[in-house]
Short mmCIF file of C-alpha atoms in Angstrom, two decimals:
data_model
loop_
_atom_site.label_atom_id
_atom_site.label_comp_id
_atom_site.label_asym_id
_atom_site.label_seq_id
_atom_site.Cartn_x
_atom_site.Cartn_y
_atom_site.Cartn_z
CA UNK F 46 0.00 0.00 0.00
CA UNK F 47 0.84 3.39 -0.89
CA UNK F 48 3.52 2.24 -3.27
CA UNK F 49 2.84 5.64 -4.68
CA UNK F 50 4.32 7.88 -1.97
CA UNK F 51 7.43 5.97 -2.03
CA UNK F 52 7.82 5.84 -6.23
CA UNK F 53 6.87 9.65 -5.47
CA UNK F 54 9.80 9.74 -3.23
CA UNK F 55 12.20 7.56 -5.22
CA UNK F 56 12.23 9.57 -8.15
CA UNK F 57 12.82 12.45 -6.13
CA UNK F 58 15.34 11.67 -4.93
CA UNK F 59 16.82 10.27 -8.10
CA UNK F 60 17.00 13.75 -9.67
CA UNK F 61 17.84 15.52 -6.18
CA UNK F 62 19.88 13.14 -3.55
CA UNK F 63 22.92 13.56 -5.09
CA UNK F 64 22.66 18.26 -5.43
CA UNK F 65 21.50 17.28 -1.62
CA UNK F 66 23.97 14.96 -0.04
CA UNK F 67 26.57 17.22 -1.80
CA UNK F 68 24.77 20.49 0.02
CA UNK F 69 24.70 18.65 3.10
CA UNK F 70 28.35 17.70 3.27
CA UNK F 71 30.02 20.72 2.48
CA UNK F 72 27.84 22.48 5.32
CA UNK F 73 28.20 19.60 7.54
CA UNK F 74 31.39 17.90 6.60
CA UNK F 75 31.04 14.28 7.86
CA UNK F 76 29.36 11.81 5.45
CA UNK F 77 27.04 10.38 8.42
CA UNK F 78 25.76 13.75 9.04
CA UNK F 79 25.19 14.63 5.85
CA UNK F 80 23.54 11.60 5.46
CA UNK F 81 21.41 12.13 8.04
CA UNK F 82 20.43 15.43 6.58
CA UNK F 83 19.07 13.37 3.35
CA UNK F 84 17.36 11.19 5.03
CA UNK F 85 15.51 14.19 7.13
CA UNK F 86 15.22 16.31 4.27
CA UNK F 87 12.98 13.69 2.18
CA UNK F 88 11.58 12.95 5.12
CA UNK F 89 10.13 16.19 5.83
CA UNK F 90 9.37 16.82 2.16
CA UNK F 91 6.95 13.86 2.08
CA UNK F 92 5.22 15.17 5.16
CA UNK F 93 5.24 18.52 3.62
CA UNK F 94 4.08 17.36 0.04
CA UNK F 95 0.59 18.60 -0.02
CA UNK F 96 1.98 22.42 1.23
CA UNK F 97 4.23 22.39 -1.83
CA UNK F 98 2.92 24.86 -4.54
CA UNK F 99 4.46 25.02 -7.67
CA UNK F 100 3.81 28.71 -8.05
CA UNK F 101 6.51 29.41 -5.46
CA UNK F 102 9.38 27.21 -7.39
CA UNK F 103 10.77 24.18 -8.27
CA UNK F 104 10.60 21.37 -6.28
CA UNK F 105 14.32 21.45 -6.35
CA UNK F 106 14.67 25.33 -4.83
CA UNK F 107 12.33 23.77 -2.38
CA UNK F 108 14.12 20.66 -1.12
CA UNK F 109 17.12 22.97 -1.42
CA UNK F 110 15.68 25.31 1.51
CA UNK F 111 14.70 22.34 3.64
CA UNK F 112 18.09 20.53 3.14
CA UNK F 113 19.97 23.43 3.66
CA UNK F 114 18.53 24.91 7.13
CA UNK F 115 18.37 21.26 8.56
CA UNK F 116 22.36 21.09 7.46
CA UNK F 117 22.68 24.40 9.58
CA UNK F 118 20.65 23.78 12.53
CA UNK F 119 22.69 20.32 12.61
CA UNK F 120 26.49 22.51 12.28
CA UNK F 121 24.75 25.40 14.87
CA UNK F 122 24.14 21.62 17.05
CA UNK F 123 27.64 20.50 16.30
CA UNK F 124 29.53 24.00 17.09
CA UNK F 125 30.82 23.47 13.89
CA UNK F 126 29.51 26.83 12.02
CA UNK F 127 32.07 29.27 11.69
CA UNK F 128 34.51 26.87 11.09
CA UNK F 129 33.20 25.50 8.15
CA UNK F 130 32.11 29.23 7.00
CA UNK F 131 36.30 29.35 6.27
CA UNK F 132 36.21 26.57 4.03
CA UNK F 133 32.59 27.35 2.84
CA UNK F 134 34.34 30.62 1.20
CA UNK F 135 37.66 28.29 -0.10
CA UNK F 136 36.68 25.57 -2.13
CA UNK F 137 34.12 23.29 -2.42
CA UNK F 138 35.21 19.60 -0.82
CA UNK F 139 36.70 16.60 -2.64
CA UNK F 140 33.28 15.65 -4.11
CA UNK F 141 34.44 14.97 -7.63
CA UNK F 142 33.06 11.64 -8.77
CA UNK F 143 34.44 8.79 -7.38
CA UNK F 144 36.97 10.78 -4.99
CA UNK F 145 35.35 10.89 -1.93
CA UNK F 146 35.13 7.70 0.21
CA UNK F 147 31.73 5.72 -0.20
CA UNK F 148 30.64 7.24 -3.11
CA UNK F 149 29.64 5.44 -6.07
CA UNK F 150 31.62 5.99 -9.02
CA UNK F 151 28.87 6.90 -11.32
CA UNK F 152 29.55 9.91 -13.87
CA UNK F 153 26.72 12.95 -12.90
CA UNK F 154 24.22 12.73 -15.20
CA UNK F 155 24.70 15.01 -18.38
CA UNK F 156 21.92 17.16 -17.01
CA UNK F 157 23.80 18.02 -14.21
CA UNK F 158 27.06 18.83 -16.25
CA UNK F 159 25.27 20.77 -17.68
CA UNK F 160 24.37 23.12 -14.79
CA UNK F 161 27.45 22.52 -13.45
CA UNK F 162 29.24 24.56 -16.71
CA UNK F 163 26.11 26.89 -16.55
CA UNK F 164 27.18 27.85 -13.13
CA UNK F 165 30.29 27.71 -12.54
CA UNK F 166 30.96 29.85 -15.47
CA UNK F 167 28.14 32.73 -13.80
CA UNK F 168 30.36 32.43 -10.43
CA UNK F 169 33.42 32.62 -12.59
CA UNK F 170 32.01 35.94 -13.95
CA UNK F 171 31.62 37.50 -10.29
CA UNK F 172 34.21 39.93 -8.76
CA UNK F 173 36.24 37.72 -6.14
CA UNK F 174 34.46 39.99 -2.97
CA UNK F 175 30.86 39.12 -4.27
CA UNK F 176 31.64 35.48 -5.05
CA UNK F 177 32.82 35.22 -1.20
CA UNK F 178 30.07 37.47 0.55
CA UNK F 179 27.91 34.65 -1.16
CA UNK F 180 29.36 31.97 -0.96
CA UNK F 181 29.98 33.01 3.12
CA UNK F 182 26.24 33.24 3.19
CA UNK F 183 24.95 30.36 1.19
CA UNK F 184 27.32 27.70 2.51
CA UNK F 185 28.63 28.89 5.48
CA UNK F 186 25.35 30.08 7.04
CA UNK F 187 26.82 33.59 8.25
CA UNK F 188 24.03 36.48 8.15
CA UNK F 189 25.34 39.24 6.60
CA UNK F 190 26.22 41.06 9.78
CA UNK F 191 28.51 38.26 10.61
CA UNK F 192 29.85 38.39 7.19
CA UNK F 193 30.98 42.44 7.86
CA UNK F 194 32.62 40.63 11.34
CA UNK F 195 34.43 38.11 9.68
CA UNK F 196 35.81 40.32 6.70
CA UNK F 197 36.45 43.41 8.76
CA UNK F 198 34.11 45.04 6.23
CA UNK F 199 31.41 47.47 6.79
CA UNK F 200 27.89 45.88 7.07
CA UNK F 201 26.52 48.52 3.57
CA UNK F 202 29.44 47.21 1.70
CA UNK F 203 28.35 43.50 2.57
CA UNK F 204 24.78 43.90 1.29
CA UNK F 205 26.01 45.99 -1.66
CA UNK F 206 28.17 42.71 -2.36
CA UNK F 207 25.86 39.99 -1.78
CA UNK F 208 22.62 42.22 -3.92
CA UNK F 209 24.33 42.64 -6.67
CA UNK F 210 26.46 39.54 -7.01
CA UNK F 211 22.59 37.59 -6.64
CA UNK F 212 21.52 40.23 -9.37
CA UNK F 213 24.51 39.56 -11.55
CA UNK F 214 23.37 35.38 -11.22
CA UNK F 215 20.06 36.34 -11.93
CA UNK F 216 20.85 37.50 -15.31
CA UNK F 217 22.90 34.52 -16.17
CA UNK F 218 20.87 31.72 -14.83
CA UNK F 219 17.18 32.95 -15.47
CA UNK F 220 17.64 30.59 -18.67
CA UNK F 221 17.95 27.82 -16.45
CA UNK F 222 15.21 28.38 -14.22
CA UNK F 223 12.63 30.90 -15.92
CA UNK F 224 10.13 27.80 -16.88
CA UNK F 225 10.47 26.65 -13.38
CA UNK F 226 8.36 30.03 -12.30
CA UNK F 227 4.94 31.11 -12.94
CA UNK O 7 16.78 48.78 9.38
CA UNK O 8 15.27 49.18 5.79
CA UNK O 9 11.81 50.88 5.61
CA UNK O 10 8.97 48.45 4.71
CA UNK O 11 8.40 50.07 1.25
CA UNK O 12 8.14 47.83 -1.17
CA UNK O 13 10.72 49.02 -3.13
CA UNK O 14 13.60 48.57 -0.08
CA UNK O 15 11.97 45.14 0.83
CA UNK O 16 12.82 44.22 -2.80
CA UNK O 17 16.52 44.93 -1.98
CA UNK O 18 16.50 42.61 0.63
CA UNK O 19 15.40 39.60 -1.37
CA UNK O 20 18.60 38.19 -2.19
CA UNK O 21 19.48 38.38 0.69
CA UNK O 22 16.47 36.52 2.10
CA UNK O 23 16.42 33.79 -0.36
CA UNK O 24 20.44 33.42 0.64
CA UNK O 25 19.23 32.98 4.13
CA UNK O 26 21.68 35.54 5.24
CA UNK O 27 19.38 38.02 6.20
CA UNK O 28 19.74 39.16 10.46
CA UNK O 29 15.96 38.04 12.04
CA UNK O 30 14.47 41.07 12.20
CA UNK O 31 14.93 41.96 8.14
CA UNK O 32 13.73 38.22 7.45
CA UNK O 33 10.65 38.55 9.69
CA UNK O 34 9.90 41.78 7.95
CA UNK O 35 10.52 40.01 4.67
CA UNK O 36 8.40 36.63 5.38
CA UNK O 37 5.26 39.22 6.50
CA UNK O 38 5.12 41.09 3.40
CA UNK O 39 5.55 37.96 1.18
CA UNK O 40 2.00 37.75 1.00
CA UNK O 41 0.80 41.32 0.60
CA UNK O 42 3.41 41.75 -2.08
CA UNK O 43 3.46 40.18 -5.28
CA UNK O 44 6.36 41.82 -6.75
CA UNK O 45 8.48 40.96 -3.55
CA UNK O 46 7.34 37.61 -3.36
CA UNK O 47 8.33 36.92 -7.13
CA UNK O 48 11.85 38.20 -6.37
CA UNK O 49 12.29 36.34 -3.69
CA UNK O 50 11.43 32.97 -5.28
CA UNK O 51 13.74 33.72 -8.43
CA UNK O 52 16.56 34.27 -5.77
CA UNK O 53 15.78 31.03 -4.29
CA UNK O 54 15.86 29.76 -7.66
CA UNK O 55 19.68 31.41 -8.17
CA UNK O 56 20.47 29.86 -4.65
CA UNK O 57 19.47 26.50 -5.38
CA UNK O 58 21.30 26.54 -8.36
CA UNK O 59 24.35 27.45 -6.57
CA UNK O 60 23.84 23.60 -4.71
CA UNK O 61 22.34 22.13 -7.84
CA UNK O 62 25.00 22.94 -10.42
CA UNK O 63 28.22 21.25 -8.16
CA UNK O 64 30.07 18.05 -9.56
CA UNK O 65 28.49 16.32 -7.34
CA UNK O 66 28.10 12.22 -7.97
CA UNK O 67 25.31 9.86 -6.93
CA UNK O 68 25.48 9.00 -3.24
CA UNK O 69 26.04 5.84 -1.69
CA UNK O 70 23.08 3.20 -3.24
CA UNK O 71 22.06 2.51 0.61
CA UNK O 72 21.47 5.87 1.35
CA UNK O 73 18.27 5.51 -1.29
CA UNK O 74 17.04 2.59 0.48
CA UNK O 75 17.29 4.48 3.92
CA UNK O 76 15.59 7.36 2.49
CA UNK O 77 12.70 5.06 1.40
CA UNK O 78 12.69 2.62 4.47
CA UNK O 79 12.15 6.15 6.91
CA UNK O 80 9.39 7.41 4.82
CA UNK O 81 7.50 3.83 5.12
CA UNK O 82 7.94 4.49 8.72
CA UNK O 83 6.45 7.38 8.87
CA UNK O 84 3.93 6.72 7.16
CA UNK O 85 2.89 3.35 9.33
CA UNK O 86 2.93 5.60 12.31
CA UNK O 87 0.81 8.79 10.52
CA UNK O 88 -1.63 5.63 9.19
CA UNK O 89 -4.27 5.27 11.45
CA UNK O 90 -5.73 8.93 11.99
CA UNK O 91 -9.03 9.39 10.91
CA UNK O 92 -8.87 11.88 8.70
CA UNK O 93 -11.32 11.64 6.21
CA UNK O 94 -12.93 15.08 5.65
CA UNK O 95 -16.54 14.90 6.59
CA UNK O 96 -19.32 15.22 4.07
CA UNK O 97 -17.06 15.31 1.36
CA UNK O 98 -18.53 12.79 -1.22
CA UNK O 99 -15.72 11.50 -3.39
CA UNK O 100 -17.37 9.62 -6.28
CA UNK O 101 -15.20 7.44 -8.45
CA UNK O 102 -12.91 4.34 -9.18
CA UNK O 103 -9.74 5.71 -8.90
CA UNK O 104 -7.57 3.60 -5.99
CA UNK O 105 -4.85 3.48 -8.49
CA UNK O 106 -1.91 4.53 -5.74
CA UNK O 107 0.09 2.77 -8.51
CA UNK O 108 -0.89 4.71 -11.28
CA UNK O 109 -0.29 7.52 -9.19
CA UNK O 110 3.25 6.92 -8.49
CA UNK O 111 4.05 6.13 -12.45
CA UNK O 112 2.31 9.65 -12.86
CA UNK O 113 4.56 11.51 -9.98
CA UNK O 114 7.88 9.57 -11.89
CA UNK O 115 6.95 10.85 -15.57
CA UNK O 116 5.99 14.34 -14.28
CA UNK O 117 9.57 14.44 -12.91
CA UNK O 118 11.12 13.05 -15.89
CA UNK O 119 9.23 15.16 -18.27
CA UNK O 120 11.09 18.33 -16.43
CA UNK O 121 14.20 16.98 -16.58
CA UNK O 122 13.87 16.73 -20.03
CA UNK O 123 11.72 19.98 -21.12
CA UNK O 124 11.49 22.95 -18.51
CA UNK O 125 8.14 23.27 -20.09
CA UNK O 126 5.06 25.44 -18.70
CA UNK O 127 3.34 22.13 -19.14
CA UNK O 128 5.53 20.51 -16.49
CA UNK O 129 4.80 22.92 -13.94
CA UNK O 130 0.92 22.62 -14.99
CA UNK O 131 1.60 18.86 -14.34
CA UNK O 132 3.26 19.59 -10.98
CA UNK O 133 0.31 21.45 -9.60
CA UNK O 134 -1.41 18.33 -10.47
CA UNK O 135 1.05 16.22 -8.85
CA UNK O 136 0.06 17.93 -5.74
CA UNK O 137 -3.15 17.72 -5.47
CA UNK O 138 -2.70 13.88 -6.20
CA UNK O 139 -0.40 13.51 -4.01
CA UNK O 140 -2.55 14.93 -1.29
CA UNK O 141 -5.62 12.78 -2.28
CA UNK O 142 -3.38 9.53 -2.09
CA UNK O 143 -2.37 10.07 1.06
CA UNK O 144 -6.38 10.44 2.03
CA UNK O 145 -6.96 7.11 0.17
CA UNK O 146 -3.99 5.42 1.94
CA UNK O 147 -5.44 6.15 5.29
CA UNK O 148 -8.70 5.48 4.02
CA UNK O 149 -7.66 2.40 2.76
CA UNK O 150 -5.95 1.65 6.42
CA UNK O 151 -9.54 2.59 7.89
CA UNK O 152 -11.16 0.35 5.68
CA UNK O 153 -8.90 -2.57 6.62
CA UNK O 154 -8.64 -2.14 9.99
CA UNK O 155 -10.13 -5.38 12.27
CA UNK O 156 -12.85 -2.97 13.21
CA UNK O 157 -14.42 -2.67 9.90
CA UNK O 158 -17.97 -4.68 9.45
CA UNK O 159 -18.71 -5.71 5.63
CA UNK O 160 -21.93 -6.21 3.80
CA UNK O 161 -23.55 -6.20 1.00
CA UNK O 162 -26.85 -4.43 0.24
CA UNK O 163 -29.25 -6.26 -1.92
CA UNK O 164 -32.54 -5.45 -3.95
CA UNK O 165 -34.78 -7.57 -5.63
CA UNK O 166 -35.68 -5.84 -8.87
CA UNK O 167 -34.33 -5.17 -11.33
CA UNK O 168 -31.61 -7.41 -13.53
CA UNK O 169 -28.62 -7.17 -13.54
CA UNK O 170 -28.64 -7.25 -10.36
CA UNK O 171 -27.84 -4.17 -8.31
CA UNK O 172 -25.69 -4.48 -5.49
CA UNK O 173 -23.77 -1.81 -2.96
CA UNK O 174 -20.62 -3.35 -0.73
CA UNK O 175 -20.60 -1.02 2.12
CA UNK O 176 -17.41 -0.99 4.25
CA UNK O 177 -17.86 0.54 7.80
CA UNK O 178 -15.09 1.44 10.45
CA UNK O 179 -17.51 1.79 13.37
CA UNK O 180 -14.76 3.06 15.42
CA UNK O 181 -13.17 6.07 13.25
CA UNK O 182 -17.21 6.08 12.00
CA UNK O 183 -16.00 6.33 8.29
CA UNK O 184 -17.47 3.95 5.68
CA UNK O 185 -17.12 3.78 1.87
CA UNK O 186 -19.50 1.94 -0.10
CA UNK O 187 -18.89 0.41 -3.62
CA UNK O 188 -22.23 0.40 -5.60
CA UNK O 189 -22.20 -2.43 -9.29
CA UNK O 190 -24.82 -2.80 -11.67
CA UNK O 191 -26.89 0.58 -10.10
CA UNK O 192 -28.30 2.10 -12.87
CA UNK O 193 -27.56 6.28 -13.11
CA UNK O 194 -30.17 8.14 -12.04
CA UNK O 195 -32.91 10.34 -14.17
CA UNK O 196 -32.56 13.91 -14.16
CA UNK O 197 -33.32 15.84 -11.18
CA UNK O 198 -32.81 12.36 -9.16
CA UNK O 199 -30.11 10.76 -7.48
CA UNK O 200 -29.22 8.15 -4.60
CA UNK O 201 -29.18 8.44 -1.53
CA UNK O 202 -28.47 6.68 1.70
CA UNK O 203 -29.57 5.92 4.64
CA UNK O 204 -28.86 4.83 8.24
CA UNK O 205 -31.30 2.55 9.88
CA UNK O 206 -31.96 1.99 13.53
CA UNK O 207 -35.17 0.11 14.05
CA UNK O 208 -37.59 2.25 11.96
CA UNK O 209 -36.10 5.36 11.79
CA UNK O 210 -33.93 6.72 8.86
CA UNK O 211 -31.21 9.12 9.23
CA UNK O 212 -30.30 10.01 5.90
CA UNK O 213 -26.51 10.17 4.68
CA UNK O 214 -26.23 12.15 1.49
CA UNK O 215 -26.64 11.46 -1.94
CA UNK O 216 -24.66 10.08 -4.82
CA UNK O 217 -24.99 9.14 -8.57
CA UNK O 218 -23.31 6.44 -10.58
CA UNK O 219 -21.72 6.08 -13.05
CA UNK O 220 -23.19 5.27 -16.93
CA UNK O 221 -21.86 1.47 -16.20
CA UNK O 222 -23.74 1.73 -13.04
CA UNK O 223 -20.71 2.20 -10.55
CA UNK O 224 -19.85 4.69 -7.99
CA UNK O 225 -17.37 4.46 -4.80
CA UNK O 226 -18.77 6.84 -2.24
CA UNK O 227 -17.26 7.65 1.02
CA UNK O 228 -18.67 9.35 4.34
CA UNK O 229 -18.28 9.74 7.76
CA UNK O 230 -21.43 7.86 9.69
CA UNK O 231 -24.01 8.56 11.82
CA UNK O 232 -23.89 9.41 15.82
CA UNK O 233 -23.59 6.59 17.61
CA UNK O 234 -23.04 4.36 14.74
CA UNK O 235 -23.14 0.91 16.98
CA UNK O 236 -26.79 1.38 17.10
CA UNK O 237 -27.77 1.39 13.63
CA UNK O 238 -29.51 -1.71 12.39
CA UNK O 239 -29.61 -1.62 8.76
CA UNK O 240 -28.62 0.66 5.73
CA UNK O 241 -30.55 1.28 2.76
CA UNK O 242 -30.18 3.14 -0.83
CA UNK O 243 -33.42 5.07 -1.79
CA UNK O 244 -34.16 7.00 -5.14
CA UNK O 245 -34.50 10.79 -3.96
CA UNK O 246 -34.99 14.04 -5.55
CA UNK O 247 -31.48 15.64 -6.64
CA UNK O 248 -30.46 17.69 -2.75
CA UNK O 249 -31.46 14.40 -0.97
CA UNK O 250 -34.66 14.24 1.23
CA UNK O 251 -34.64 14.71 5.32
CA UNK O 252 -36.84 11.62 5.69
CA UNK O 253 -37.17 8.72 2.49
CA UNK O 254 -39.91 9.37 -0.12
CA UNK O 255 -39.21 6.17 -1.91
CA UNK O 256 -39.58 2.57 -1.09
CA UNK O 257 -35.60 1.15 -0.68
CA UNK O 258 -34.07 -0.16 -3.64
CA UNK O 259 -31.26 -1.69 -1.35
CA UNK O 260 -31.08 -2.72 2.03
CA UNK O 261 -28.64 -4.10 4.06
CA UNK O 262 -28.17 -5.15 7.63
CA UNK O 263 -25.23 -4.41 9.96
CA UNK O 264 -23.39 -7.36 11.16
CA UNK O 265 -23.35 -6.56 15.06
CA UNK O 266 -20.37 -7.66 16.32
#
């Protein structure tokens, strides 16, 4: 009986696990926590289903939120915030296929390649200070006040930063997401 | 802070969607996402940009287990969300459609068809996805209801005409929800439909109407009378179309309640 939450389930994970277990361990940085986040994170999305609209987003930009604040409120858990926020502005972990211990060897699907060029090219594009106000934010879970903290920068120049480095990735990736929105 | 005009709030939507806002801004934010369209729409194109940012890593599949944990914890929680009675009242559902199956092969090639074409008919589809999704999960616990040891079964039976008619009525006299499957029940005239009935002794407490279908079928579901354990009998009645408060028609069906 209800095979058809699980399919439901299955095959969303088949297009997201692998965007979410690679969210979750660069927040978190241990593969059982991360893995704990997945788990969660579907979870929560199948008890959440029927409050999902599709005018608001993708299902992907949704899973995305709920991965991503249950990978922080696990890091705030584990004390382990700001010290991940350092290498959440470096470099993004050993994740390339196959590299990282106890994960299948499996190329990414073209799809994902895909996005992959799409955006690492728009990052490429971004002035060095925007790129790491963001990437502070987005990975490392720092609030933009803590961002002016860490950098020794003043709190304006921070949201100047972060605004128009998001505007800048607006323009490049609407291709890849206008359909997606009403 | 920033005013609340809508024009700063929009500045703050990156911001928000990054999660990076400080509490107060987001609060501010999340209160005038519904009162603002314009905001709103930013907002969920910057969440769009941010999941990107996770989406578009080199990422490879995870470990093949973690699927299979993924799965095994929804099936949990879905045994332990099972038996709440939760069927909304009075609201008739009339057709053959059980096909949790079917459902799931639909919720797979809605999925697939994005990943292939970011078409506006996907998203069409996924706003259909979610409102099937949401009735499956009323069917499963329906369907968990409906099999629980404290479900009586019968059959209603009529003597006229042939083929013969007959209504399977399933009754949880616990959670007080039945759903009855009617065969061979020809539709209605216009202006008419069925209705049924509750019977203890020799009074009739009616329980809404349905129609069937042009082969004569219909699955109808309800939530049953007060103190259901007293009720002797049910019967199906041809009534005008809004149902009648007391029967105006001899019973085309009757059926009596196992008491146990």
């Amino acid at each position: 009986m209800a095979a058809g939450d699980e399919t439901a389930v299955g095959t969303l994970y088949d297009r997201h696990g692998a965007s979410i277990m690679h969210l979750a361990q660069r927040i978190l940085g241990e593969r059982a926590d991360a893995e704990e986040v997945v788990v969660d994170t579907f979870t929560q999305a199948w008890r959440g289903a029927n409050r999902f609209r599709s005018t608001r987003g993708s299902v992907a930009a949704w899973l995305i939120v709920i991965a991503r604040s249950r990978a922080l409120d696990l890091a705030r858990a584990r004390g382990r915030r700001l010290r991940l926020a350092d290498s959440a502005a470096r470099q993004p972990p050993e994740l390339v296929p196959g590299m990282a211990q106890g994960w299948a060897e499996d190329e990414p699907p073209p799809e994902r390649t895909e996005l992959y060029r799409h955006v690492s090219s728009a990052l490429g594009a971004l002035p060095a200070e925007q790129r790491e106000a963001i990437d502070l934010a987005f990975w490392g879970g720092l609030s933009q006040s803590e961002i002016a903290d860490r950098l020794g920068t003043p709190l304006g120049t921070v949201k100047t930063r972060i605004r128009a480095g998001m505007q800048k990735l607006r323009d490049a990736l609407r291709p890849l997401y206008s359909e997606s929105l009403p | 802070m920033t005013g609340s005009d809508p024009a700063s709030l929009r500045e703050l939507a990156a911001a928000y969607a990054l999660g990076s806002l400080d509490p107060d801004a987001a609060r501010l934010v999340e209160s005038m996402l519904r009162e603002s369209p314009d905001l709103a729409r930013e907002v969920a194109e910057y969440r769009e940009v941010a999941a990107l940012l996770a989406r578009g890593q080199p990422a490879a599949q995870p470990d093949p287990a973690l699927r299979a944990r993924v799965l095994e914890r929804v099936a949990r929680e879905r045994r332990k969300a099972a038996p709440r009675p939760t069927m909304p009242p009075r609201r008739w559902s009339v057709g053959l459609a059980w096909a949790a199956a079917a459902m799931g092969v639909a919720a797979a090639a809605i999925f697939a068809l994005e990943a292939r074409s970011r078409s506006r008919e996907a998203t069409l589809l996924r706003a259909t996805l979610e409102q099937a999704l949401d009735t499956l999960a009323a069917r499963d616990r329906l369907l968990e209801t409906l099999l629980s040891p404290a479900t009586v079964s019968f059959t209603l039976t009529g003597q006229r005409a042939a083929p013969q008619p007959s209504v399977a009525m399933f009754w949880n006299r616990e959670q007080n929800v039945w759903a009855l499957h009617a065969t061979a029940l020809s539709p209605t005239p216009a202006g008419r439909a069925y209705q049924l009935w509750f019977l203890r002794g020799a009074e009739a407490i009616p329980a809404g109407t349905f129609e069937t279908s042009a082969e004569g079928q219909a699955v109808v579901v309800g939530t049953g009378p007060p103190d259901p354990r007293s009720m002797t009998a049910t019967a199906v009645t041809q009534e005008p179309a809004g149902g009648s408060p007391q029967p105006t028609s001899t019973p085309i069906l009757v059926g009596t309640v196992p008491q146990r």
